[in-house]
């Protein structure tokens, strides 16, 4: 089973549909939405309703660093389900995405796997192909907007990094440990365009 963790500022209209799609995935055990600073009552009400409708837990994490939240999610999953999907709130996913990622994670002994964010649309192309990579999207590697981790093998992230760079730290540490990272080609992902980043979540100063 898989735990799902989604930080939000309440500014993505895609959150409700994302939660519904996740709840319909049989491998999803629990969903946590982290309020990272929802700044108005209307947005907070929408987030609360989306969580209520889809049996998701809403966690107050205002004034918590972005990668501190990631680390907490990894630690919790390591003690429970063993796997954690960390997702943006501004993505669209195909049906059964978590199940497909988890299958690849186990079959190929991966520490991290992400969907094929370079595809268009939401229709998977099978058979899927596992492509080993060593970097982030800047070098044709994984995206930080949606990925699945083996929480028991995953390293913690340096929480001093600004948003965008924690995934580089994560990937670097996985590579240093000699573990495997991959993209599951044929499993699409739509990212709405950095809604989370443009909303300026609270993060510590860059090192």
JSON list of C-alpha atoms in Angstrom, two decimals:
[
{"chain": "A", "resi": 1, "resn": "UNK", "atom": "CA", "xyz": [0.00, 0.00, 0.00]},
{"chain": "A", "resi": 2, "resn": "UNK", "atom": "CA", "xyz": [1.01, 3.62, -0.59]},
{"chain": "A", "resi": 3, "resn": "UNK", "atom": "CA", "xyz": [0.70, 6.82, 1.43]},
{"chain": "A", "resi": 4, "resn": "UNK", "atom": "CA", "xyz": [0.11, 10.03, -0.56]},
{"chain": "A", "resi": 5, "resn": "UNK", "atom": "CA", "xyz": [1.30, 13.47, 0.52]},
{"chain": "A", "resi": 6, "resn": "UNK", "atom": "CA", "xyz": [0.19, 16.71, -1.19]},
{"chain": "A", "resi": 7, "resn": "UNK", "atom": "CA", "xyz": [1.34, 20.18, -0.06]},
{"chain": "A", "resi": 8, "resn": "UNK", "atom": "CA", "xyz": [-1.09, 22.96, -1.04]},
{"chain": "A", "resi": 9, "resn": "UNK", "atom": "CA", "xyz": [-1.61, 26.68, -0.85]},
{"chain": "A", "resi": 10, "resn": "UNK", "atom": "CA", "xyz": [-5.23, 26.25, -1.91]},
{"chain": "A", "resi": 11, "resn": "UNK", "atom": "CA", "xyz": [-4.73, 27.97, -5.25]},
{"chain": "A", "resi": 12, "resn": "UNK", "atom": "CA", "xyz": [-5.17, 25.02, -7.57]},
{"chain": "A", "resi": 13, "resn": "UNK", "atom": "CA", "xyz": [-8.59, 24.18, -8.97]},
{"chain": "A", "resi": 14, "resn": "UNK", "atom": "CA", "xyz": [-7.26, 20.69, -9.75]},
{"chain": "A", "resi": 15, "resn": "UNK", "atom": "CA", "xyz": [-6.99, 19.49, -6.15]},
{"chain": "A", "resi": 16, "resn": "UNK", "atom": "CA", "xyz": [-10.51, 18.05, -5.86]},
{"chain": "A", "resi": 17, "resn": "UNK", "atom": "CA", "xyz": [-10.21, 15.98, -9.03]},
{"chain": "A", "resi": 18, "resn": "UNK", "atom": "CA", "xyz": [-6.72, 14.83, -8.05]},
{"chain": "A", "resi": 19, "resn": "UNK", "atom": "CA", "xyz": [-7.99, 13.57, -4.69]},
{"chain": "A", "resi": 20, "resn": "UNK", "atom": "CA", "xyz": [-10.89, 11.77, -6.35]},
{"chain": "A", "resi": 21, "resn": "UNK", "atom": "CA", "xyz": [-8.57, 10.03, -8.82]},
{"chain": "A", "resi": 22, "resn": "UNK", "atom": "CA", "xyz": [-6.27, 8.98, -5.98]},
{"chain": "A", "resi": 23, "resn": "UNK", "atom": "CA", "xyz": [-9.13, 7.68, -3.85]},
{"chain": "A", "resi": 24, "resn": "UNK", "atom": "CA", "xyz": [-10.21, 5.46, -6.76]},
{"chain": "A", "resi": 25, "resn": "UNK", "atom": "CA", "xyz": [-6.75, 3.85, -6.91]},
{"chain": "A", "resi": 26, "resn": "UNK", "atom": "CA", "xyz": [-6.90, 0.60, -4.90]},
{"chain": "A", "resi": 27, "resn": "UNK", "atom": "CA", "xyz": [-3.25, 0.79, -3.83]},
{"chain": "A", "resi": 28, "resn": "UNK", "atom": "CA", "xyz": [-3.67, 4.17, -2.10]},
{"chain": "A", "resi": 29, "resn": "UNK", "atom": "CA", "xyz": [-3.89, 3.59, 1.64]},
{"chain": "A", "resi": 30, "resn": "UNK", "atom": "CA", "xyz": [-4.05, 7.14, 2.99]},
{"chain": "A", "resi": 31, "resn": "UNK", "atom": "CA", "xyz": [-3.94, 10.71, 1.64]},
{"chain": "A", "resi": 32, "resn": "UNK", "atom": "CA", "xyz": [-2.61, 13.72, 3.52]},
{"chain": "A", "resi": 33, "resn": "UNK", "atom": "CA", "xyz": [-3.05, 17.26, 2.23]},
{"chain": "A", "resi": 34, "resn": "UNK", "atom": "CA", "xyz": [-0.71, 19.72, 3.93]},
{"chain": "A", "resi": 35, "resn": "UNK", "atom": "CA", "xyz": [-1.90, 23.31, 4.31]},
{"chain": "A", "resi": 36, "resn": "UNK", "atom": "CA", "xyz": [1.34, 25.19, 3.66]},
{"chain": "A", "resi": 37, "resn": "UNK", "atom": "CA", "xyz": [-0.25, 28.62, 4.10]},
{"chain": "A", "resi": 38, "resn": "UNK", "atom": "CA", "xyz": [-3.71, 28.80, 2.53]},
{"chain": "A", "resi": 39, "resn": "UNK", "atom": "CA", "xyz": [-4.20, 32.55, 2.79]},
{"chain": "A", "resi": 40, "resn": "UNK", "atom": "CA", "xyz": [-7.96, 33.16, 2.55]},
{"chain": "A", "resi": 41, "resn": "UNK", "atom": "CA", "xyz": [-11.08, 31.59, 4.00]},
{"chain": "A", "resi": 42, "resn": "UNK", "atom": "CA", "xyz": [-12.69, 30.77, 0.64]},
{"chain": "A", "resi": 43, "resn": "UNK", "atom": "CA", "xyz": [-9.64, 28.81, -0.51]},
{"chain": "A", "resi": 44, "resn": "UNK", "atom": "CA", "xyz": [-9.39, 27.04, 2.82]},
{"chain": "A", "resi": 45, "resn": "UNK", "atom": "CA", "xyz": [-13.07, 26.06, 2.60]},
{"chain": "A", "resi": 46, "resn": "UNK", "atom": "CA", "xyz": [-12.51, 24.55, -0.84]},
{"chain": "A", "resi": 47, "resn": "UNK", "atom": "CA", "xyz": [-9.50, 22.58, 0.40]},
{"chain": "A", "resi": 48, "resn": "UNK", "atom": "CA", "xyz": [-11.43, 21.35, 3.44]},
{"chain": "A", "resi": 49, "resn": "UNK", "atom": "CA", "xyz": [-14.38, 20.28, 1.29]},
{"chain": "A", "resi": 50, "resn": "UNK", "atom": "CA", "xyz": [-12.15, 18.46, -1.20]},
{"chain": "A", "resi": 51, "resn": "UNK", "atom": "CA", "xyz": [-10.49, 16.58, 1.67]},
{"chain": "A", "resi": 52, "resn": "UNK", "atom": "CA", "xyz": [-13.82, 15.76, 3.31]},
{"chain": "A", "resi": 53, "resn": "UNK", "atom": "CA", "xyz": [-15.32, 14.49, 0.05]},
{"chain": "A", "resi": 54, "resn": "UNK", "atom": "CA", "xyz": [-12.35, 12.21, -0.61]},
{"chain": "A", "resi": 55, "resn": "UNK", "atom": "CA", "xyz": [-11.52, 10.99, 2.90]},
{"chain": "A", "resi": 56, "resn": "UNK", "atom": "CA", "xyz": [-8.20, 12.85, 2.93]},
{"chain": "A", "resi": 57, "resn": "UNK", "atom": "CA", "xyz": [-6.55, 14.17, 6.09]},
{"chain": "A", "resi": 58, "resn": "UNK", "atom": "CA", "xyz": [-5.84, 17.91, 6.21]},
{"chain": "A", "resi": 59, "resn": "UNK", "atom": "CA", "xyz": [-2.63, 18.72, 8.08]},
{"chain": "A", "resi": 60, "resn": "UNK", "atom": "CA", "xyz": [-1.80, 22.25, 9.25]},
{"chain": "A", "resi": 61, "resn": "UNK", "atom": "CA", "xyz": [1.80, 22.86, 8.16]},
{"chain": "A", "resi": 62, "resn": "UNK", "atom": "CA", "xyz": [1.85, 26.63, 7.79]},
{"chain": "A", "resi": 63, "resn": "UNK", "atom": "CA", "xyz": [5.31, 28.10, 8.28]},
{"chain": "A", "resi": 64, "resn": "UNK", "atom": "CA", "xyz": [6.90, 24.70, 7.78]},
{"chain": "A", "resi": 65, "resn": "UNK", "atom": "CA", "xyz": [9.59, 24.55, 5.12]},
{"chain": "A", "resi": 66, "resn": "UNK", "atom": "CA", "xyz": [8.67, 22.78, 1.90]},
{"chain": "A", "resi": 67, "resn": "UNK", "atom": "CA", "xyz": [11.30, 20.06, 2.21]},
{"chain": "A", "resi": 68, "resn": "UNK", "atom": "CA", "xyz": [10.71, 19.70, 5.94]},
{"chain": "A", "resi": 69, "resn": "UNK", "atom": "CA", "xyz": [7.22, 18.58, 4.94]},
{"chain": "A", "resi": 70, "resn": "UNK", "atom": "CA", "xyz": [8.66, 16.12, 2.43]},
{"chain": "A", "resi": 71, "resn": "UNK", "atom": "CA", "xyz": [10.96, 14.67, 5.10]},
{"chain": "A", "resi": 72, "resn": "UNK", "atom": "CA", "xyz": [8.10, 14.28, 7.55]},
{"chain": "A", "resi": 73, "resn": "UNK", "atom": "CA", "xyz": [6.02, 12.48, 4.92]},
{"chain": "A", "resi": 74, "resn": "UNK", "atom": "CA", "xyz": [8.90, 10.11, 4.11]},
{"chain": "A", "resi": 75, "resn": "UNK", "atom": "CA", "xyz": [9.49, 9.37, 7.80]},
{"chain": "A", "resi": 76, "resn": "UNK", "atom": "CA", "xyz": [5.80, 8.65, 8.46]},
{"chain": "A", "resi": 77, "resn": "UNK", "atom": "CA", "xyz": [5.54, 6.33, 5.45]},
{"chain": "A", "resi": 78, "resn": "UNK", "atom": "CA", "xyz": [8.71, 4.46, 6.44]},
{"chain": "A", "resi": 79, "resn": "UNK", "atom": "CA", "xyz": [6.97, 3.56, 9.70]},
{"chain": "A", "resi": 80, "resn": "UNK", "atom": "CA", "xyz": [3.64, 2.59, 8.08]},
{"chain": "A", "resi": 81, "resn": "UNK", "atom": "CA", "xyz": [3.00, 1.75, 4.42]},
{"chain": "A", "resi": 82, "resn": "UNK", "atom": "CA", "xyz": [6.66, 1.77, 3.33]},
{"chain": "A", "resi": 83, "resn": "UNK", "atom": "CA", "xyz": [5.98, 3.78, 0.17]},
{"chain": "A", "resi": 84, "resn": "UNK", "atom": "CA", "xyz": [5.03, 7.44, -0.26]},
{"chain": "A", "resi": 85, "resn": "UNK", "atom": "CA", "xyz": [3.89, 9.38, -3.32]},
{"chain": "A", "resi": 86, "resn": "UNK", "atom": "CA", "xyz": [4.70, 13.08, -3.07]},
{"chain": "A", "resi": 87, "resn": "UNK", "atom": "CA", "xyz": [2.53, 15.09, -5.44]},
{"chain": "A", "resi": 88, "resn": "UNK", "atom": "CA", "xyz": [1.91, 18.71, -6.38]},
{"chain": "A", "resi": 89, "resn": "UNK", "atom": "CA", "xyz": [-1.67, 19.97, -6.08]},
{"chain": "A", "resi": 90, "resn": "UNK", "atom": "CA", "xyz": [-1.61, 21.30, -9.67]},
{"chain": "A", "resi": 91, "resn": "UNK", "atom": "CA", "xyz": [-1.30, 18.04, -11.60]},
{"chain": "A", "resi": 92, "resn": "UNK", "atom": "CA", "xyz": [-3.65, 15.79, -13.54]},
{"chain": "A", "resi": 93, "resn": "UNK", "atom": "CA", "xyz": [-3.06, 12.05, -13.40]},
{"chain": "A", "resi": 94, "resn": "UNK", "atom": "CA", "xyz": [-4.29, 8.99, -15.31]},
{"chain": "A", "resi": 95, "resn": "UNK", "atom": "CA", "xyz": [-6.31, 6.29, -13.60]},
{"chain": "A", "resi": 96, "resn": "UNK", "atom": "CA", "xyz": [-4.33, 3.87, -11.45]},
{"chain": "A", "resi": 97, "resn": "UNK", "atom": "CA", "xyz": [-1.16, 5.97, -11.63]},
{"chain": "A", "resi": 98, "resn": "UNK", "atom": "CA", "xyz": [-0.06, 5.04, -8.12]},
{"chain": "A", "resi": 99, "resn": "UNK", "atom": "CA", "xyz": [-0.64, 1.34, -8.75]},
{"chain": "A", "resi": 100, "resn": "UNK", "atom": "CA", "xyz": [1.46, 1.45, -11.92]},
{"chain": "A", "resi": 101, "resn": "UNK", "atom": "CA", "xyz": [4.28, 3.37, -10.24]},
{"chain": "A", "resi": 102, "resn": "UNK", "atom": "CA", "xyz": [4.29, 0.99, -7.27]},
{"chain": "A", "resi": 103, "resn": "UNK", "atom": "CA", "xyz": [4.46, -2.01, -9.57]},
{"chain": "A", "resi": 104, "resn": "UNK", "atom": "CA", "xyz": [7.55, -0.60, -11.29]},
{"chain": "A", "resi": 105, "resn": "UNK", "atom": "CA", "xyz": [9.13, 0.41, -7.97]},
{"chain": "A", "resi": 106, "resn": "UNK", "atom": "CA", "xyz": [8.94, -3.15, -6.67]},
{"chain": "A", "resi": 107, "resn": "UNK", "atom": "CA", "xyz": [9.67, -5.04, -9.86]},
{"chain": "A", "resi": 108, "resn": "UNK", "atom": "CA", "xyz": [12.82, -3.08, -10.70]},
{"chain": "A", "resi": 109, "resn": "UNK", "atom": "CA", "xyz": [14.03, -2.49, -7.12]},
{"chain": "A", "resi": 110, "resn": "UNK", "atom": "CA", "xyz": [13.82, 1.27, -7.49]},
{"chain": "A", "resi": 111, "resn": "UNK", "atom": "CA", "xyz": [14.10, 3.87, -4.75]},
{"chain": "A", "resi": 112, "resn": "UNK", "atom": "CA", "xyz": [12.29, 6.55, -6.78]},
{"chain": "A", "resi": 113, "resn": "UNK", "atom": "CA", "xyz": [10.07, 6.45, -9.86]},
{"chain": "A", "resi": 114, "resn": "UNK", "atom": "CA", "xyz": [8.02, 9.14, -11.55]},
{"chain": "A", "resi": 115, "resn": "UNK", "atom": "CA", "xyz": [5.50, 9.21, -14.41]},
{"chain": "A", "resi": 116, "resn": "UNK", "atom": "CA", "xyz": [6.31, 10.32, -17.95]},
{"chain": "A", "resi": 117, "resn": "UNK", "atom": "CA", "xyz": [5.81, 14.08, -17.66]},
{"chain": "A", "resi": 118, "resn": "UNK", "atom": "CA", "xyz": [6.98, 14.59, -21.25]},
{"chain": "A", "resi": 119, "resn": "UNK", "atom": "CA", "xyz": [3.86, 12.91, -22.65]},
{"chain": "A", "resi": 120, "resn": "UNK", "atom": "CA", "xyz": [0.78, 14.87, -23.65]},
{"chain": "A", "resi": 121, "resn": "UNK", "atom": "CA", "xyz": [-2.74, 13.90, -22.65]},
{"chain": "A", "resi": 122, "resn": "UNK", "atom": "CA", "xyz": [-3.73, 11.40, -19.98]},
{"chain": "A", "resi": 123, "resn": "UNK", "atom": "CA", "xyz": [-4.01, 8.17, -21.96]},
{"chain": "A", "resi": 124, "resn": "UNK", "atom": "CA", "xyz": [-1.31, 5.65, -21.00]},
{"chain": "A", "resi": 125, "resn": "UNK", "atom": "CA", "xyz": [0.72, 3.92, -23.69]},
{"chain": "A", "resi": 126, "resn": "UNK", "atom": "CA", "xyz": [1.38, 0.30, -22.86]},
{"chain": "A", "resi": 127, "resn": "UNK", "atom": "CA", "xyz": [3.49, -1.66, -22.42]},
{"chain": "A", "resi": 128, "resn": "UNK", "atom": "CA", "xyz": [5.21, 0.70, -20.00]},
{"chain": "A", "resi": 129, "resn": "UNK", "atom": "CA", "xyz": [8.97, 1.04, -20.14]},
{"chain": "A", "resi": 130, "resn": "UNK", "atom": "CA", "xyz": [11.20, 1.70, -17.15]},
{"chain": "A", "resi": 131, "resn": "UNK", "atom": "CA", "xyz": [13.96, 4.15, -18.08]},
{"chain": "A", "resi": 132, "resn": "UNK", "atom": "CA", "xyz": [16.79, 4.53, -15.59]},
{"chain": "A", "resi": 133, "resn": "UNK", "atom": "CA", "xyz": [17.89, 8.15, -15.05]},
{"chain": "A", "resi": 134, "resn": "UNK", "atom": "CA", "xyz": [20.33, 9.88, -12.73]},
{"chain": "A", "resi": 135, "resn": "UNK", "atom": "CA", "xyz": [19.15, 13.51, -12.63]},
{"chain": "A", "resi": 136, "resn": "UNK", "atom": "CA", "xyz": [16.14, 15.79, -12.44]},
{"chain": "A", "resi": 137, "resn": "UNK", "atom": "CA", "xyz": [14.05, 17.23, -15.27]},
{"chain": "A", "resi": 138, "resn": "UNK", "atom": "CA", "xyz": [16.74, 19.82, -16.01]},
{"chain": "A", "resi": 139, "resn": "UNK", "atom": "CA", "xyz": [18.78, 16.95, -17.44]},
{"chain": "A", "resi": 140, "resn": "UNK", "atom": "CA", "xyz": [16.00, 14.73, -18.75]},
{"chain": "A", "resi": 141, "resn": "UNK", "atom": "CA", "xyz": [15.46, 13.05, -15.38]},
{"chain": "A", "resi": 142, "resn": "UNK", "atom": "CA", "xyz": [12.68, 12.93, -12.83]},
{"chain": "A", "resi": 143, "resn": "UNK", "atom": "CA", "xyz": [10.10, 15.61, -12.05]},
{"chain": "A", "resi": 144, "resn": "UNK", "atom": "CA", "xyz": [9.58, 16.86, -8.51]},
{"chain": "A", "resi": 145, "resn": "UNK", "atom": "CA", "xyz": [5.89, 17.44, -9.20]},
{"chain": "A", "resi": 146, "resn": "UNK", "atom": "CA", "xyz": [4.95, 13.75, -8.83]},
{"chain": "A", "resi": 147, "resn": "UNK", "atom": "CA", "xyz": [7.02, 10.79, -7.73]},
{"chain": "A", "resi": 148, "resn": "UNK", "atom": "CA", "xyz": [6.88, 7.62, -5.67]},
{"chain": "A", "resi": 149, "resn": "UNK", "atom": "CA", "xyz": [9.54, 6.70, -3.11]},
{"chain": "A", "resi": 150, "resn": "UNK", "atom": "CA", "xyz": [10.55, 3.59, -1.25]},
{"chain": "A", "resi": 151, "resn": "UNK", "atom": "CA", "xyz": [10.33, 5.41, 2.07]},
{"chain": "A", "resi": 152, "resn": "UNK", "atom": "CA", "xyz": [12.47, 2.85, 3.90]},
{"chain": "A", "resi": 153, "resn": "UNK", "atom": "CA", "xyz": [15.44, 3.41, 1.59]},
{"chain": "A", "resi": 154, "resn": "UNK", "atom": "CA", "xyz": [14.93, 7.07, 0.70]},
{"chain": "A", "resi": 155, "resn": "UNK", "atom": "CA", "xyz": [17.32, 9.66, 2.18]},
{"chain": "A", "resi": 156, "resn": "UNK", "atom": "CA", "xyz": [16.21, 12.83, 3.90]},
{"chain": "A", "resi": 157, "resn": "UNK", "atom": "CA", "xyz": [16.46, 16.16, 2.06]},
{"chain": "A", "resi": 158, "resn": "UNK", "atom": "CA", "xyz": [18.51, 19.16, 3.12]},
{"chain": "A", "resi": 159, "resn": "UNK", "atom": "CA", "xyz": [15.73, 21.46, 4.32]},
{"chain": "A", "resi": 160, "resn": "UNK", "atom": "CA", "xyz": [17.74, 24.64, 3.63]},
{"chain": "A", "resi": 161, "resn": "UNK", "atom": "CA", "xyz": [17.23, 24.38, -0.12]},
{"chain": "A", "resi": 162, "resn": "UNK", "atom": "CA", "xyz": [14.79, 26.67, -1.88]},
{"chain": "A", "resi": 163, "resn": "UNK", "atom": "CA", "xyz": [11.89, 25.04, -3.69]},
{"chain": "A", "resi": 164, "resn": "UNK", "atom": "CA", "xyz": [12.97, 23.39, -6.97]},
{"chain": "A", "resi": 165, "resn": "UNK", "atom": "CA", "xyz": [16.34, 22.24, -5.58]},
{"chain": "A", "resi": 166, "resn": "UNK", "atom": "CA", "xyz": [15.35, 19.73, -2.92]},
{"chain": "A", "resi": 167, "resn": "UNK", "atom": "CA", "xyz": [14.62, 17.15, -5.60]},
{"chain": "A", "resi": 168, "resn": "UNK", "atom": "CA", "xyz": [18.19, 17.62, -6.88]},
{"chain": "A", "resi": 169, "resn": "UNK", "atom": "CA", "xyz": [19.46, 16.89, -3.38]},
{"chain": "A", "resi": 170, "resn": "UNK", "atom": "CA", "xyz": [17.23, 13.83, -3.11]},
{"chain": "A", "resi": 171, "resn": "UNK", "atom": "CA", "xyz": [18.37, 12.45, -6.47]},
{"chain": "A", "resi": 172, "resn": "UNK", "atom": "CA", "xyz": [22.03, 13.12, -5.70]},
{"chain": "A", "resi": 173, "resn": "UNK", "atom": "CA", "xyz": [21.81, 11.23, -2.40]},
{"chain": "A", "resi": 174, "resn": "UNK", "atom": "CA", "xyz": [20.02, 8.28, -3.99]},
{"chain": "A", "resi": 175, "resn": "UNK", "atom": "CA", "xyz": [22.73, 8.10, -6.65]},
{"chain": "A", "resi": 176, "resn": "UNK", "atom": "CA", "xyz": [25.47, 8.32, -4.02]},
{"chain": "A", "resi": 177, "resn": "UNK", "atom": "CA", "xyz": [23.92, 5.36, -2.22]},
{"chain": "A", "resi": 178, "resn": "UNK", "atom": "CA", "xyz": [24.04, 3.34, -5.44]},
{"chain": "A", "resi": 179, "resn": "UNK", "atom": "CA", "xyz": [20.25, 3.07, -5.59]},
{"chain": "A", "resi": 180, "resn": "UNK", "atom": "CA", "xyz": [18.01, 3.31, -8.65]},
{"chain": "A", "resi": 181, "resn": "UNK", "atom": "CA", "xyz": [15.87, 6.11, -10.08]},
{"chain": "A", "resi": 182, "resn": "UNK", "atom": "CA", "xyz": [13.57, 5.81, -13.10]},
{"chain": "A", "resi": 183, "resn": "UNK", "atom": "CA", "xyz": [10.84, 7.31, -15.23]},
{"chain": "A", "resi": 184, "resn": "UNK", "atom": "CA", "xyz": [7.95, 5.04, -16.14]},
{"chain": "A", "resi": 185, "resn": "UNK", "atom": "CA", "xyz": [7.64, 5.81, -19.83]},
{"chain": "A", "resi": 186, "resn": "UNK", "atom": "CA", "xyz": [4.11, 5.54, -21.20]},
{"chain": "A", "resi": 187, "resn": "UNK", "atom": "CA", "xyz": [2.45, 6.64, -17.95]},
{"chain": "A", "resi": 188, "resn": "UNK", "atom": "CA", "xyz": [1.48, 10.29, -18.53]},
{"chain": "A", "resi": 189, "resn": "UNK", "atom": "CA", "xyz": [1.29, 13.27, -16.19]},
{"chain": "A", "resi": 190, "resn": "UNK", "atom": "CA", "xyz": [-0.06, 16.76, -16.84]},
{"chain": "A", "resi": 191, "resn": "UNK", "atom": "CA", "xyz": [1.44, 19.58, -14.78]},
{"chain": "A", "resi": 192, "resn": "UNK", "atom": "CA", "xyz": [-0.63, 22.76, -14.85]},
{"chain": "A", "resi": 193, "resn": "UNK", "atom": "CA", "xyz": [2.34, 25.08, -14.83]},
{"chain": "A", "resi": 194, "resn": "UNK", "atom": "CA", "xyz": [4.03, 25.49, -11.47]},
{"chain": "A", "resi": 195, "resn": "UNK", "atom": "CA", "xyz": [1.01, 26.76, -9.57]},
{"chain": "A", "resi": 196, "resn": "UNK", "atom": "CA", "xyz": [2.68, 25.84, -6.29]},
{"chain": "A", "resi": 197, "resn": "UNK", "atom": "CA", "xyz": [5.92, 27.62, -7.15]},
{"chain": "A", "resi": 198, "resn": "UNK", "atom": "CA", "xyz": [4.26, 30.75, -8.47]},
{"chain": "A", "resi": 199, "resn": "UNK", "atom": "CA", "xyz": [2.17, 30.97, -5.31]},
{"chain": "A", "resi": 200, "resn": "UNK", "atom": "CA", "xyz": [5.41, 31.45, -3.33]},
{"chain": "A", "resi": 201, "resn": "UNK", "atom": "CA", "xyz": [5.13, 28.96, -0.46]},
{"chain": "A", "resi": 202, "resn": "UNK", "atom": "CA", "xyz": [7.21, 29.77, 2.59]},
{"chain": "A", "resi": 203, "resn": "UNK", "atom": "CA", "xyz": [10.72, 28.34, 2.34]},
{"chain": "A", "resi": 204, "resn": "UNK", "atom": "CA", "xyz": [13.97, 29.08, 4.20]},
{"chain": "A", "resi": 205, "resn": "UNK", "atom": "CA", "xyz": [16.64, 31.23, 2.59]},
{"chain": "A", "resi": 206, "resn": "UNK", "atom": "CA", "xyz": [18.76, 29.44, 0.02]},
{"chain": "A", "resi": 207, "resn": "UNK", "atom": "CA", "xyz": [22.10, 28.19, 1.23]}
]
